[in-house]
GROMACS .gro file of C-alpha atoms in nm:
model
  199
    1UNK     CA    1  -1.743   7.757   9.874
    2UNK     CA    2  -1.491   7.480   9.982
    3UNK     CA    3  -1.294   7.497  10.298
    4UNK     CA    4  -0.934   7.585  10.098
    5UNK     CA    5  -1.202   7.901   9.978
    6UNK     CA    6  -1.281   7.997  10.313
    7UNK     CA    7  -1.120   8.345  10.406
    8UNK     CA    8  -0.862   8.307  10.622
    9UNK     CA    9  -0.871   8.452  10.933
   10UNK     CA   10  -0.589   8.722  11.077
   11UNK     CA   11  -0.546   8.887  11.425
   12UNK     CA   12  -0.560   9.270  11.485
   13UNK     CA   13  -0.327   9.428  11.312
   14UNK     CA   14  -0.178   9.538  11.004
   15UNK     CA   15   0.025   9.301  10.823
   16UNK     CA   16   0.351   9.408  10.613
   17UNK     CA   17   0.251   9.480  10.209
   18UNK     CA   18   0.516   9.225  10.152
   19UNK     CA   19   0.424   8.962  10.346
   20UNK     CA   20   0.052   8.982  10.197
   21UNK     CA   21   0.170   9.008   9.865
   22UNK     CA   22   0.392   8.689   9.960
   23UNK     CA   23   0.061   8.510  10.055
   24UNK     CA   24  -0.122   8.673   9.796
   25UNK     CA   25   0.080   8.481   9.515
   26UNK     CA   26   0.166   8.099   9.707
   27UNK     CA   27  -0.250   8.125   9.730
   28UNK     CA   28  -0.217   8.194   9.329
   29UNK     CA   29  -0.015   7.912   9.209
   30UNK     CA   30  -0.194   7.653   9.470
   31UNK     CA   31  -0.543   7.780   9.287
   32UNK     CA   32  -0.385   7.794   8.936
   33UNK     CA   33  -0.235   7.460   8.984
   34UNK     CA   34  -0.543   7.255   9.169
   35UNK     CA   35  -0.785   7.425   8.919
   36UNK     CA   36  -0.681   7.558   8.634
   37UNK     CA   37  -0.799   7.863   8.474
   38UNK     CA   38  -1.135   7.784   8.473
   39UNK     CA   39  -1.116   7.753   8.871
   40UNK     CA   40  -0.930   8.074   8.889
   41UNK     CA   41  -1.088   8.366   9.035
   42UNK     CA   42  -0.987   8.664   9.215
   43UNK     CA   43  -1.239   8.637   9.516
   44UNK     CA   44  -1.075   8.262   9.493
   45UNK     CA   45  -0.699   8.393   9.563
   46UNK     CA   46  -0.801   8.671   9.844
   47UNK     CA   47  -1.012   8.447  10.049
   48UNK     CA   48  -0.700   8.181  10.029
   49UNK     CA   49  -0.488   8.455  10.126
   50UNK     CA   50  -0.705   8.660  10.350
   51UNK     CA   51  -0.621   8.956  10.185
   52UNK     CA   52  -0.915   9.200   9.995
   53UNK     CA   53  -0.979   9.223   9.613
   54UNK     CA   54  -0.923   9.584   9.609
   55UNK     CA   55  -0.518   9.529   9.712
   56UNK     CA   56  -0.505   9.270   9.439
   57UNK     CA   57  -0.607   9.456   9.172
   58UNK     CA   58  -0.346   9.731   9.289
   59UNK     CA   59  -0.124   9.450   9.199
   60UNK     CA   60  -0.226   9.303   8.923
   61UNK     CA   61  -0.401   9.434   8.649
   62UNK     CA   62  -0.587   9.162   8.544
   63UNK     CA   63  -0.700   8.771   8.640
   64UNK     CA   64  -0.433   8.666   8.382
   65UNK     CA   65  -0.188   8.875   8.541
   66UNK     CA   66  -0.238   8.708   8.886
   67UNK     CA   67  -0.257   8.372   8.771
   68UNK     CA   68   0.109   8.416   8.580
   69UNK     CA   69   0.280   8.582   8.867
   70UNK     CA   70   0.135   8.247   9.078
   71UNK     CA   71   0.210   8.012   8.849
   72UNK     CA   72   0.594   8.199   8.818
   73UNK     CA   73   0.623   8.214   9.207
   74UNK     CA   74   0.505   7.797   9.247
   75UNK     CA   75   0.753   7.691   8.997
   76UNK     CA   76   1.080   7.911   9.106
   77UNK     CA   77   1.262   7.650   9.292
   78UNK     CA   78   1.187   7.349   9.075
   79UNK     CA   79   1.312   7.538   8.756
   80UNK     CA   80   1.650   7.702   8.893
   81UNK     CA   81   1.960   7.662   8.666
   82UNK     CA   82   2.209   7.420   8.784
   83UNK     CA   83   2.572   7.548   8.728
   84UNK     CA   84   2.780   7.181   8.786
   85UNK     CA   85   3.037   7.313   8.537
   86UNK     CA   86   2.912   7.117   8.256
   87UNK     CA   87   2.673   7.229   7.989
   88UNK     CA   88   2.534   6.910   7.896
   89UNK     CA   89   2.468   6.800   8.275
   90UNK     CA   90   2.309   7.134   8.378
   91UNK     CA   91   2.097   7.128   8.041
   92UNK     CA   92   1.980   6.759   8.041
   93UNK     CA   93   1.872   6.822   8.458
   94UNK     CA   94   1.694   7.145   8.343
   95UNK     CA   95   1.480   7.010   8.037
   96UNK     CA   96   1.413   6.724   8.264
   97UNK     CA   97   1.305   6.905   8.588
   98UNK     CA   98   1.093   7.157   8.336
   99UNK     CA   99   0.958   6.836   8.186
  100UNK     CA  100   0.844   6.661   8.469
  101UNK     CA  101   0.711   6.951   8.617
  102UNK     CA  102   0.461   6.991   8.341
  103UNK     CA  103   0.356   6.552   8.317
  104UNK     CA  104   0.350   6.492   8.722
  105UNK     CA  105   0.164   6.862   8.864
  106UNK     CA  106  -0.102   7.071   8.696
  107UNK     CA  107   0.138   7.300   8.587
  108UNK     CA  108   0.122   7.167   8.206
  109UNK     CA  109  -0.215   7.222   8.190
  110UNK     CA  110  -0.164   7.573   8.343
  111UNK     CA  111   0.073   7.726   8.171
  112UNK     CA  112  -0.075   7.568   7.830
  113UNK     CA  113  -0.402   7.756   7.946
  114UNK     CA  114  -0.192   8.092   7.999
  115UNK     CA  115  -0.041   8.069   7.683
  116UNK     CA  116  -0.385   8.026   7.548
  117UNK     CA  117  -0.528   8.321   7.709
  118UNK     CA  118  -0.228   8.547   7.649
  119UNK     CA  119  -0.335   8.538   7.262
  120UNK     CA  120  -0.634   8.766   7.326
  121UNK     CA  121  -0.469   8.929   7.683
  122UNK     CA  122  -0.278   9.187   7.563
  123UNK     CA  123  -0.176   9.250   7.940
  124UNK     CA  124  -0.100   8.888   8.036
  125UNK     CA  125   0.101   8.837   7.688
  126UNK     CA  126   0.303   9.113   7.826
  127UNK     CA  127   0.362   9.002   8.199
  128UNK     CA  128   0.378   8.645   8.011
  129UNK     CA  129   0.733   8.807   7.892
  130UNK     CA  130   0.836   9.054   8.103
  131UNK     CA  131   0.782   8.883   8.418
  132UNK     CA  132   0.817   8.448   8.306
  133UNK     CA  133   0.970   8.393   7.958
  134UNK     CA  134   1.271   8.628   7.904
  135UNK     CA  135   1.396   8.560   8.259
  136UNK     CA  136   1.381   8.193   8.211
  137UNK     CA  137   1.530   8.204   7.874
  138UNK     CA  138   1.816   8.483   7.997
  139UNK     CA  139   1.879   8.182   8.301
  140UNK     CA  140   1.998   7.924   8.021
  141UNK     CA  141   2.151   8.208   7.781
  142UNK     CA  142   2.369   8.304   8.062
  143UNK     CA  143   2.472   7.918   8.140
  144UNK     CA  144   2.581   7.888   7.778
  145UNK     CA  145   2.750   8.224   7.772
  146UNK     CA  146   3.011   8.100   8.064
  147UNK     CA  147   2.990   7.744   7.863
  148UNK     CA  148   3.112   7.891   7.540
  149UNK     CA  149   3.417   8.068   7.796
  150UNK     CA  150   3.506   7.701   7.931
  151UNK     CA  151   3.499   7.593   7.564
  152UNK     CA  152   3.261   7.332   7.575
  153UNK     CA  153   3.041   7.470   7.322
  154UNK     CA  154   3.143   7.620   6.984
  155UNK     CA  155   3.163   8.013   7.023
  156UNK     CA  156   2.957   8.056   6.695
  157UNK     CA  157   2.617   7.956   6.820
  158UNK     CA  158   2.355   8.187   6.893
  159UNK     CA  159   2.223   8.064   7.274
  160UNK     CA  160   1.808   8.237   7.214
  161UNK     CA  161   1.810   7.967   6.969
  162UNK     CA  162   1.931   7.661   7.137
  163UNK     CA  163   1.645   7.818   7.421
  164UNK     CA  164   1.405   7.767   7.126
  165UNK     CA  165   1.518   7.441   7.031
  166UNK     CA  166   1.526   7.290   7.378
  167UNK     CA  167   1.211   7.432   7.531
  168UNK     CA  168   1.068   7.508   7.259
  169UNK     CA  169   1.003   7.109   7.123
  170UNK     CA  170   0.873   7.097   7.520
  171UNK     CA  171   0.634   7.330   7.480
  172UNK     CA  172   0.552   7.191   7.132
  173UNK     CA  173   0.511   6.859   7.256
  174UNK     CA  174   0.230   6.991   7.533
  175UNK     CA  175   0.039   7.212   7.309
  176UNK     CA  176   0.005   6.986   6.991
  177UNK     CA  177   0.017   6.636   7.246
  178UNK     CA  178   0.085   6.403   6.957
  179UNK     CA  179   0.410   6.248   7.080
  180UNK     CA  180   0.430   6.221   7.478
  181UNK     CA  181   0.652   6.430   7.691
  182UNK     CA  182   0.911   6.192   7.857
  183UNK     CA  183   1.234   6.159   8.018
  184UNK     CA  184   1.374   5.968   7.745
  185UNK     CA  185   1.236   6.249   7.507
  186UNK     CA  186   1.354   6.508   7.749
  187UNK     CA  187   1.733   6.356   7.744
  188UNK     CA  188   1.713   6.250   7.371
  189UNK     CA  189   1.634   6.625   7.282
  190UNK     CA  190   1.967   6.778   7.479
  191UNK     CA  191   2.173   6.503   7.356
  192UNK     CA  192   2.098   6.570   7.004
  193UNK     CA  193   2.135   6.948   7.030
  194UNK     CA  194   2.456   6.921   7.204
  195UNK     CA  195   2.598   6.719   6.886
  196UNK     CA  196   2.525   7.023   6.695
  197UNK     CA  197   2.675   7.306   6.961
  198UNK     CA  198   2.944   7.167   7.184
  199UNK     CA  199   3.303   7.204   7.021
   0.00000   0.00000   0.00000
């Protein structure tokens, strides 16, 4: 047992089931992040957190569960949607800040190993959408909805699959790493979409 492992220690008292919950999930994505799924463990995230296994699984239904809600609850800040008032701008500092994120902190590897597991995790595959994907992808629907209103992109397009085209070739890039995932590639990618969708 490391030190980070060690339980942490709480005065008397109660604490709020929000504010352990809170806790519960920052000691989540730190785990997740430092060690992967293969690190993760339940016992891990309620020693970091000082908070018992029993409350966790009242939670979260399962490891894989956990581990997305951590991983969702790290990467909040970093991945919020400009809104500058120009498509392109927003887009291009999105793709990049989603790139980066995965190349410069464990997060590539983690969310490459939740996708992984959410093939034979019924219940992760389902928080994996629910509770990650459709919110980030409704996030950069909306931005092109009020984009298409400002007419700077053509009112014809279908925004789910500009989401699939974007991130999509991101996600394909760290799951099948044949090419490298870069900021040139990151900038490259909007800029050619955009020739296809802006009017």
């Amino acid at each position: 047992m490391t030190e980070t492992d060690q339980p942490i220690r709480r005065g008397r008292g109660r604490r709020p089931a929000a504010e352990v919950r809170e806790q519960v999930l920052a000691a989540a994505g730190e785990l997740l992040l430092t060690e992967g799924m293969a690190g993760f463990t339940i016992e891990k995230v309620a020693a970091r957190a000082g908070a018992s296994r029993m409350t966790i699984y009242k939670w979260w239904p399962s490891r894989g569960a956990l581990a997305l809600d951590g991983y969702a609850t790290k990467v909040r800040t970093v991945l919020e949607f400009p809104d500058t008032g120009d498509i392109e701008t927003d887009l291009t500092t999105q793709v990049l800040a989603f790139t980066r994120l995965l190349t410069e902190t464990g997060a590539g590897k983690a969310i490459a190993e939740l996708i992984g597991a959410a093939q034979t995790d019924p219940e992760l595959a389902s928080a994996f959408r629910e509770r990650y994907s459709a919110p980030r992808r409704e996030l950069a629907v909306t931005a092109m909805g009020k984009a298409i209103e400002r007419g700077q992109l053509r009112d014809d397009i279908d925004p789910q699959v500009v989401v699939d085209q974007l991130w999509g070739a991101c996600y394909n890039r760290l799951l099948v790493p044949d090419e490298p995932i870069t900021d040139d590639f990151a900038k490259a990618l909007v800029r050619n979409v955009m020739t296809g969708i802006k009017r």
